[in-house]
mmCIF file of C-alpha atoms and ligand atoms in Angstrom:
data_model
loop_
_atom_site.group_PDB
_atom_site.id
_atom_site.type_symbol
_atom_site.label_atom_id
_atom_site.label_comp_id
_atom_site.label_asym_id
_atom_site.label_seq_id
_atom_site.Cartn_x
_atom_site.Cartn_y
_atom_site.Cartn_z
ATOM 1 C CA MET A 1347 146.112 221.427 164.189
ATOM 2 C CA LYS A 1348 143.833 223.380 166.528
ATOM 3 C CA ILE A 1349 140.094 223.143 165.912
ATOM 4 C CA ALA A 1350 137.796 226.166 166.093
ATOM 5 C CA PRO A 1351 134.117 225.193 165.809
ATOM 6 C CA SER A 1352 132.062 227.945 164.177
ATOM 7 C CA ILE A 1353 128.991 228.701 166.265
ATOM 8 C CA LEU A 1354 127.166 229.740 163.089
ATOM 9 C CA SER A 1355 126.004 226.133 162.829
ATOM 10 C CA ALA A 1356 125.188 225.772 166.550
ATOM 11 C CA ASP A 1357 121.699 225.848 168.051
ATOM 12 C CA PHE A 1358 121.554 229.530 169.108
ATOM 13 C CA GLY A 1359 118.776 228.789 171.565
ATOM 14 C CA ARG A 1360 121.221 226.642 173.514
ATOM 15 C CA LEU A 1361 124.401 228.505 172.636
ATOM 16 C CA GLY A 1362 126.106 228.222 176.027
ATOM 17 C CA ALA A 1363 125.478 224.476 176.210
ATOM 18 C CA GLU A 1364 126.607 223.990 172.607
ATOM 19 C CA ILE A 1365 129.900 225.782 173.303
ATOM 20 C CA ASP A 1366 130.458 223.820 176.520
ATOM 21 C CA ALA A 1367 129.912 220.636 174.537
ATOM 22 C CA VAL A 1368 132.465 221.403 171.794
ATOM 23 C CA LEU A 1369 135.055 222.533 174.345
ATOM 24 C CA GLU A 1370 134.460 219.374 176.342
ATOM 25 C CA ALA A 1371 134.895 217.481 173.064
ATOM 26 C CA GLY A 1372 138.390 218.950 172.653
ATOM 27 C CA ALA A 1373 138.057 222.181 170.631
ATOM 28 C CA GLU A 1374 140.709 224.800 171.400
ATOM 29 C CA LEU A 1375 139.004 228.000 170.173
ATOM 30 C CA VAL A 1376 135.474 229.229 169.578
ATOM 31 C CA HIS A 1377 134.941 230.831 166.152
ATOM 32 C CA VAL A 1378 132.363 233.631 166.136
ATOM 33 C CA ASP A 1379 131.065 234.782 162.728
ATOM 34 C CA VAL A 1380 129.909 238.398 162.713
ATOM 35 C CA MET A 1381 128.065 239.442 159.505
ATOM 36 C CA ASP A 1382 126.557 242.806 158.639
ATOM 37 C CA GLY A 1383 124.394 242.177 155.554
ATOM 38 C CA HIS A 1384 126.681 244.514 153.533
ATOM 39 C CA PHE A 1385 130.100 242.923 153.275
ATOM 40 C CA VAL A 1386 128.340 239.569 153.016
ATOM 41 C CA PRO A 1387 124.693 238.833 152.132
ATOM 42 C CA ASN A 1388 123.768 237.601 155.607
ATOM 43 C CA ILE A 1389 123.297 238.956 159.139
ATOM 44 C CA THR A 1390 124.327 237.104 162.271
ATOM 45 C CA ILE A 1391 125.361 238.422 165.651
ATOM 46 C CA GLY A 1392 127.023 241.518 167.049
ATOM 47 C CA VAL A 1393 128.670 243.119 170.046
ATOM 48 C CA PRO A 1394 126.208 242.074 172.830
ATOM 49 C CA VAL A 1395 126.528 238.376 172.037
ATOM 50 C CA VAL A 1396 130.316 238.619 171.947
ATOM 51 C CA LYS A 1397 130.201 240.345 175.331
ATOM 52 C CA SER A 1398 128.076 237.559 176.803
ATOM 53 C CA LEU A 1399 130.337 234.875 175.362
ATOM 54 C CA ALA A 1400 133.423 236.641 176.718
ATOM 55 C CA SER A 1401 131.929 236.609 180.187
ATOM 56 C CA SER A 1402 131.097 232.907 180.168
ATOM 57 C CA VAL A 1403 133.438 231.049 177.803
ATOM 58 C CA LYS A 1404 136.867 230.122 179.117
ATOM 59 C CA ALA A 1405 138.467 229.255 175.757
ATOM 60 C CA PRO A 1406 139.855 231.926 173.413
ATOM 61 C CA LEU A 1407 137.312 233.594 171.138
ATOM 62 C CA ASP A 1408 138.134 233.932 167.456
ATOM 63 C CA VAL A 1409 135.948 236.815 166.296
ATOM 64 C CA HIS A 1410 135.665 236.813 162.479
ATOM 65 C CA LEU A 1411 134.341 240.202 161.365
ATOM 66 C CA MET A 1412 132.640 239.964 157.972
ATOM 67 C CA ILE A 1413 131.649 243.612 158.081
ATOM 68 C CA GLU A 1414 132.382 246.760 156.085
ATOM 69 C CA ASN A 1415 134.620 249.358 157.697
ATOM 70 C CA PRO A 1416 135.701 247.103 160.539
ATOM 71 C CA GLU A 1417 137.858 249.958 161.880
ATOM 72 C CA LYS A 1418 134.616 251.487 163.181
ATOM 73 C CA PHE A 1419 133.820 248.400 165.249
ATOM 74 C CA VAL A 1420 137.184 247.164 166.471
ATOM 75 C CA GLY A 1421 136.773 249.393 169.533
ATOM 76 C CA PRO A 1422 133.297 248.104 170.551
ATOM 77 C CA PHE A 1423 134.239 244.453 169.967
ATOM 78 C CA ALA A 1424 137.487 244.790 171.920
ATOM 79 C CA GLU A 1425 135.581 246.522 174.699
ATOM 80 C CA ALA A 1426 133.003 243.714 174.744
ATOM 81 C CA LEU A 1427 135.806 241.173 175.092
ATOM 82 C CA GLY A 1428 137.341 243.265 177.880
ATOM 83 C CA LYS A 1429 134.089 243.748 179.807
ATOM 84 C CA GLY A 1430 133.312 240.061 179.531
ATOM 85 C CA ALA A 1431 136.790 239.223 180.725
ATOM 86 C CA GLN A 1432 136.211 241.190 183.914
ATOM 87 C CA VAL A 1433 133.323 238.841 184.719
ATOM 88 C CA SER A 1434 134.930 235.553 183.740
ATOM 89 C CA GLY A 1435 138.550 236.315 184.557
ATOM 90 C CA ARG A 1436 139.618 235.318 181.049
ATOM 91 C CA GLU A 1437 142.536 236.943 179.222
ATOM 92 C CA ILE A 1438 141.663 239.014 176.134
ATOM 93 C CA SER A 1439 145.290 238.687 175.020
ATOM 94 C CA GLN A 1440 144.269 235.132 174.036
ATOM 95 C CA ASP A 1441 141.343 236.322 171.888
ATOM 96 C CA TYR A 1442 141.463 237.212 168.193
ATOM 97 C CA ILE A 1443 139.719 239.893 166.186
ATOM 98 C CA VAL A 1444 139.971 239.094 162.484
ATOM 99 C CA VAL A 1445 139.038 241.684 159.849
ATOM 100 C CA HIS A 1446 138.646 241.239 156.099
ATOM 101 C CA ALA A 1447 141.389 242.956 154.117
ATOM 102 C CA GLU A 1448 138.827 243.847 151.416
ATOM 103 C CA ALA A 1449 136.575 245.612 153.942
ATOM 104 C CA CYS A 1450 138.992 248.022 155.606
ATOM 105 C CA GLY A 1451 139.173 251.714 154.771
ATOM 106 C CA GLY A 1452 135.951 252.379 152.901
ATOM 107 C CA PRO A 1453 134.506 255.905 152.736
ATOM 108 C CA GLY A 1454 135.054 257.505 156.113
ATOM 109 C CA GLY A 1455 137.362 254.689 157.139
ATOM 110 C CA ALA A 1456 141.123 254.548 157.582
ATOM 111 C CA ASP A 1457 143.609 256.048 155.093
ATOM 112 C CA GLY A 1458 144.499 254.374 151.837
ATOM 113 C CA GLY A 1459 141.043 253.496 150.520
ATOM 114 C CA PHE A 1460 138.944 250.359 150.355
ATOM 115 C CA GLY A 1461 140.928 247.158 150.496
ATOM 116 C CA SER A 1462 144.312 248.875 150.585
ATOM 117 C CA ALA A 1463 147.216 247.358 152.471
ATOM 118 C CA GLU A 1464 147.595 250.684 154.264
ATOM 119 C CA ALA A 1465 144.009 250.579 155.576
ATOM 120 C CA LEU A 1466 144.472 246.966 156.648
ATOM 121 C CA ARG A 1467 147.636 247.831 158.558
ATOM 122 C CA GLY A 1468 145.701 250.570 160.333
ATOM 123 C CA CYS A 1469 143.035 248.047 161.387
ATOM 124 C CA LEU A 1470 145.592 245.545 162.649
ATOM 125 C CA GLN A 1471 147.363 248.218 164.685
ATOM 126 C CA MET A 1472 144.045 249.275 166.221
ATOM 127 C CA ILE A 1473 143.327 245.693 167.280
ATOM 128 C CA ARG A 1474 146.769 245.159 168.783
ATOM 129 C CA ALA A 1475 146.531 248.479 170.625
ATOM 130 C CA LYS A 1476 143.462 247.042 172.414
ATOM 131 C CA GLY A 1477 145.502 244.095 173.676
ATOM 132 C CA VAL A 1478 143.729 241.565 171.449
ATOM 133 C CA LYS A 1479 145.428 239.328 168.867
ATOM 134 C CA ALA A 1480 145.073 240.827 165.386
ATOM 135 C CA GLY A 1481 144.184 238.851 162.310
ATOM 136 C CA PHE A 1482 143.055 239.399 158.761
ATOM 137 C CA SER A 1483 141.227 237.315 156.219
ATOM 138 C CA VAL A 1484 140.995 237.223 152.437
ATOM 139 C CA LYS A 1485 138.054 236.041 150.346
ATOM 140 C CA PRO A 1486 138.673 233.346 147.707
ATOM 141 C CA GLY A 1487 139.065 235.884 144.890
ATOM 142 C CA THR A 1488 141.585 238.058 146.748
ATOM 143 C CA PRO A 1489 145.301 237.353 146.280
ATOM 144 C CA ILE A 1490 147.251 237.277 149.535
ATOM 145 C CA GLU A 1491 150.511 238.682 148.108
ATOM 146 C CA GLN A 1492 149.134 242.213 147.915
ATOM 147 C CA TYR A 1493 148.977 242.278 151.715
ATOM 148 C CA GLU A 1494 152.529 241.077 152.237
ATOM 149 C CA ASP A 1495 153.478 244.159 154.221
ATOM 150 C CA ALA A 1496 150.656 243.457 156.697
ATOM 151 C CA LEU A 1497 152.057 240.042 157.651
ATOM 152 C CA ALA A 1498 154.394 241.437 160.306
ATOM 153 C CA LEU A 1499 151.438 243.091 162.090
ATOM 154 C CA SER A 1500 149.378 239.894 162.143
ATOM 155 C CA ASP A 1501 148.935 237.303 164.854
ATOM 156 C CA MET A 1502 146.676 235.255 162.608
ATOM 157 C CA ILE A 1503 145.842 235.058 158.914
ATOM 158 C CA LEU A 1504 142.607 233.427 157.843
ATOM 159 C CA ILE A 1505 142.318 231.968 154.355
ATOM 160 C CA MET A 1506 138.689 231.590 153.280
ATOM 161 C CA THR A 1507 137.987 228.323 151.478
ATOM 162 C CA VAL A 1508 134.370 229.313 150.698
ATOM 163 C CA GLU A 1509 132.756 232.655 149.835
ATOM 164 C CA PRO A 1510 132.057 234.207 153.241
ATOM 165 C CA GLY A 1511 128.410 234.498 154.256
ATOM 166 C CA PHE A 1512 127.067 231.026 154.917
ATOM 167 C CA GLY A 1513 127.961 227.723 156.528
ATOM 168 C CA GLY A 1514 127.662 224.391 154.773
ATOM 169 C CA GLN A 1515 129.356 225.274 151.453
ATOM 170 C CA SER A 1516 131.901 223.156 149.553
ATOM 171 C CA PHE A 1517 135.623 223.445 150.254
ATOM 172 C CA MET A 1518 137.764 225.196 147.602
ATOM 173 C CA GLU A 1519 140.975 223.237 147.360
ATOM 174 C CA ASP A 1520 142.476 225.767 144.951
ATOM 175 C CA MET A 1521 143.008 228.112 147.915
ATOM 176 C CA MET A 1522 145.773 225.867 149.281
ATOM 177 C CA PRO A 1523 148.598 227.723 147.484
ATOM 178 C CA LYS A 1524 147.754 230.755 149.684
ATOM 179 C CA VAL A 1525 148.149 228.610 152.799
ATOM 180 C CA SER A 1526 151.479 227.186 151.625
ATOM 181 C CA TRP A 1527 152.712 230.642 150.607
ATOM 182 C CA LEU A 1528 152.016 231.874 154.169
ATOM 183 C CA ARG A 1529 153.700 228.812 155.653
ATOM 184 C CA ASP A 1530 156.823 229.295 153.495
ATOM 185 C CA LYS A 1531 157.020 233.053 154.194
ATOM 186 C CA LYS A 1532 156.897 232.394 157.902
ATOM 187 C CA ALA A 1533 159.436 229.576 157.751
ATOM 188 C CA SER A 1534 161.930 231.704 155.821
ATOM 189 C CA SER A 1535 161.461 234.841 157.953
ATOM 190 C CA GLY A 1536 163.962 233.834 160.616
ATOM 191 C CA GLY A 1537 161.367 234.314 163.341
ATOM 192 C CA ALA A 1538 160.298 237.792 162.180
ATOM 193 C CA LEU A 1539 156.796 236.579 161.251
ATOM 194 C CA GLY A 1540 154.775 234.939 163.996
ATOM 195 C CA TYR A 1541 151.237 234.595 162.671
ATOM 196 C CA GLU A 1542 149.137 231.454 162.909
ATOM 197 C CA ILE A 1543 147.524 230.212 159.692
ATOM 198 C CA GLU A 1544 143.805 229.460 159.813
ATOM 199 C CA VAL A 1545 141.428 228.043 157.187
ATOM 200 C CA ASP A 1546 137.643 228.575 157.192
ATOM 201 C CA GLY A 1547 134.934 226.963 155.075
ATOM 202 C CA GLY A 1548 133.972 223.466 154.033
ATOM 203 C CA VAL A 1549 136.299 221.721 156.469
ATOM 204 C CA ASN A 1550 135.395 218.083 157.160
ATOM 205 C CA ALA A 1551 137.398 214.924 157.873
ATOM 206 C CA GLU A 1552 138.466 214.646 154.234
ATOM 207 C CA THR A 1553 139.349 218.289 153.539
ATOM 208 C CA ALA A 1554 141.026 218.758 156.948
ATOM 209 C CA ALA A 1555 143.808 216.458 155.766
ATOM 210 C CA ILE A 1556 144.335 218.734 152.755
ATOM 211 C CA VAL A 1557 144.533 221.941 154.828
ATOM 212 C CA ARG A 1558 146.872 220.294 157.342
ATOM 213 C CA GLU A 1559 149.151 219.176 154.523
ATOM 214 C CA ALA A 1560 149.187 222.717 153.062
ATOM 215 C CA GLY A 1561 150.328 224.157 156.396
ATOM 216 C CA ALA A 1562 147.219 225.330 158.260
ATOM 217 C CA GLU A 1563 147.538 225.456 162.043
ATOM 218 C CA ILE A 1564 143.914 226.196 162.929
ATOM 219 C CA ALA A 1565 140.862 224.788 161.137
ATOM 220 C CA VAL A 1566 137.419 226.330 161.525
ATOM 221 C CA ALA A 1567 134.575 223.848 161.154
ATOM 222 C CA GLY A 1568 130.909 224.711 161.502
ATOM 223 C CA SER A 1569 128.406 222.356 159.924
ATOM 224 C CA TYR A 1570 130.719 219.354 160.125
ATOM 225 C CA VAL A 1571 131.125 219.606 163.914
ATOM 226 C CA PHE A 1572 127.685 220.866 164.950
ATOM 227 C CA GLY A 1573 125.960 218.561 162.479
ATOM 228 C CA ALA A 1574 127.661 215.504 163.949
ATOM 229 C CA GLU A 1575 126.008 213.092 166.367
ATOM 230 C CA ASP A 1576 129.211 212.902 168.385
ATOM 231 C CA TYR A 1577 131.176 216.181 168.673
ATOM 232 C CA LYS A 1578 134.222 214.447 170.152
ATOM 233 C CA GLU A 1579 134.492 211.996 167.293
ATOM 234 C CA ALA A 1580 133.979 214.768 164.731
ATOM 235 C CA ILE A 1581 136.695 216.996 166.228
ATOM 236 C CA ALA A 1582 139.135 214.090 166.568
ATOM 237 C CA SER A 1583 138.601 213.216 162.891
ATOM 238 C CA LEU A 1584 139.842 216.679 161.849
ATOM 239 C CA ARG A 1585 143.277 216.496 163.450
HETATM 240 C C1 DX5 B 1930 131.435 231.477 156.462
HETATM 241 C C2 DX5 B 1930 131.937 231.489 157.867
HETATM 242 C C3 DX5 B 1930 132.366 230.175 158.371
HETATM 243 C C4 DX5 B 1930 131.280 229.123 158.403
HETATM 244 C C5 DX5 B 1930 131.939 227.823 158.141
HETATM 245 O O1 DX5 B 1930 131.237 232.780 156.044
HETATM 246 O O2 DX5 B 1930 133.043 232.378 157.993
HETATM 247 O O3 DX5 B 1930 133.003 230.283 159.631
HETATM 248 O O4 DX5 B 1930 130.585 229.051 159.597
HETATM 249 O O5 DX5 B 1930 130.963 226.841 158.038
HETATM 250 P P1 DX5 B 1930 131.248 225.418 157.441
HETATM 251 O O6 DX5 B 1930 132.315 224.781 158.275
HETATM 252 O O7 DX5 B 1930 129.940 224.740 157.511
HETATM 253 O O8 DX5 B 1930 131.740 225.648 156.015
HETATM 254 ZN ZN1 ZN B 1931 134.236 232.322 159.872
#
């Protein structure tokens, strides 16, 4: 299982050093939580920070957009990744932009209406058209089955195991059927479905074993990794 530390729990005053440290400690991806104060009751970072990270971080960036109408911002985020890549020589085809299915297509957004599978498909196509890996996420209360016809357009699917908005919450084990459903769909698709399965929220040494067992391939971990004395030991304990 790949490990994606969430920088939400990092020391933002030393962000570059914090990211270097988790990559040195063995993390494969860097998870970047973008919040708008509308889709979730919290505000974090936006396009300029992603641009700076893209120009300095060598590992793939996993940009988790917890924002309303993400179709309006896919362009600026993809551009930030691209501009950063010109500086660092990284490949944006390794980066992910992940939208929330519930947030696509609001008033003025893509066709199909808020939270529709049609609007989500539009978002995923926009992301792929920018040369970035496309992913979508569902909140704990959102069934995954209703987005079945978006699976073929997805490079990653992110199952939330906490309500999005804050780090440090407790893991919801009852989300594991969604993870196993995605694993089984992929396994029985004869190669037609190629998404990676990611889990986000409340992952620690104990719950990582549960998500691995259910079929997750990438685990996001914020407070558990950045709150540890030894990042290397913490990351190793999740695999
Ligand atoms: C929550 C974020 C998570 C968060 C996870 O809305 O999407 O990425 O940082 O934090 P922990 O691992 O502390 O639950
Ligand atoms: Zn996240």
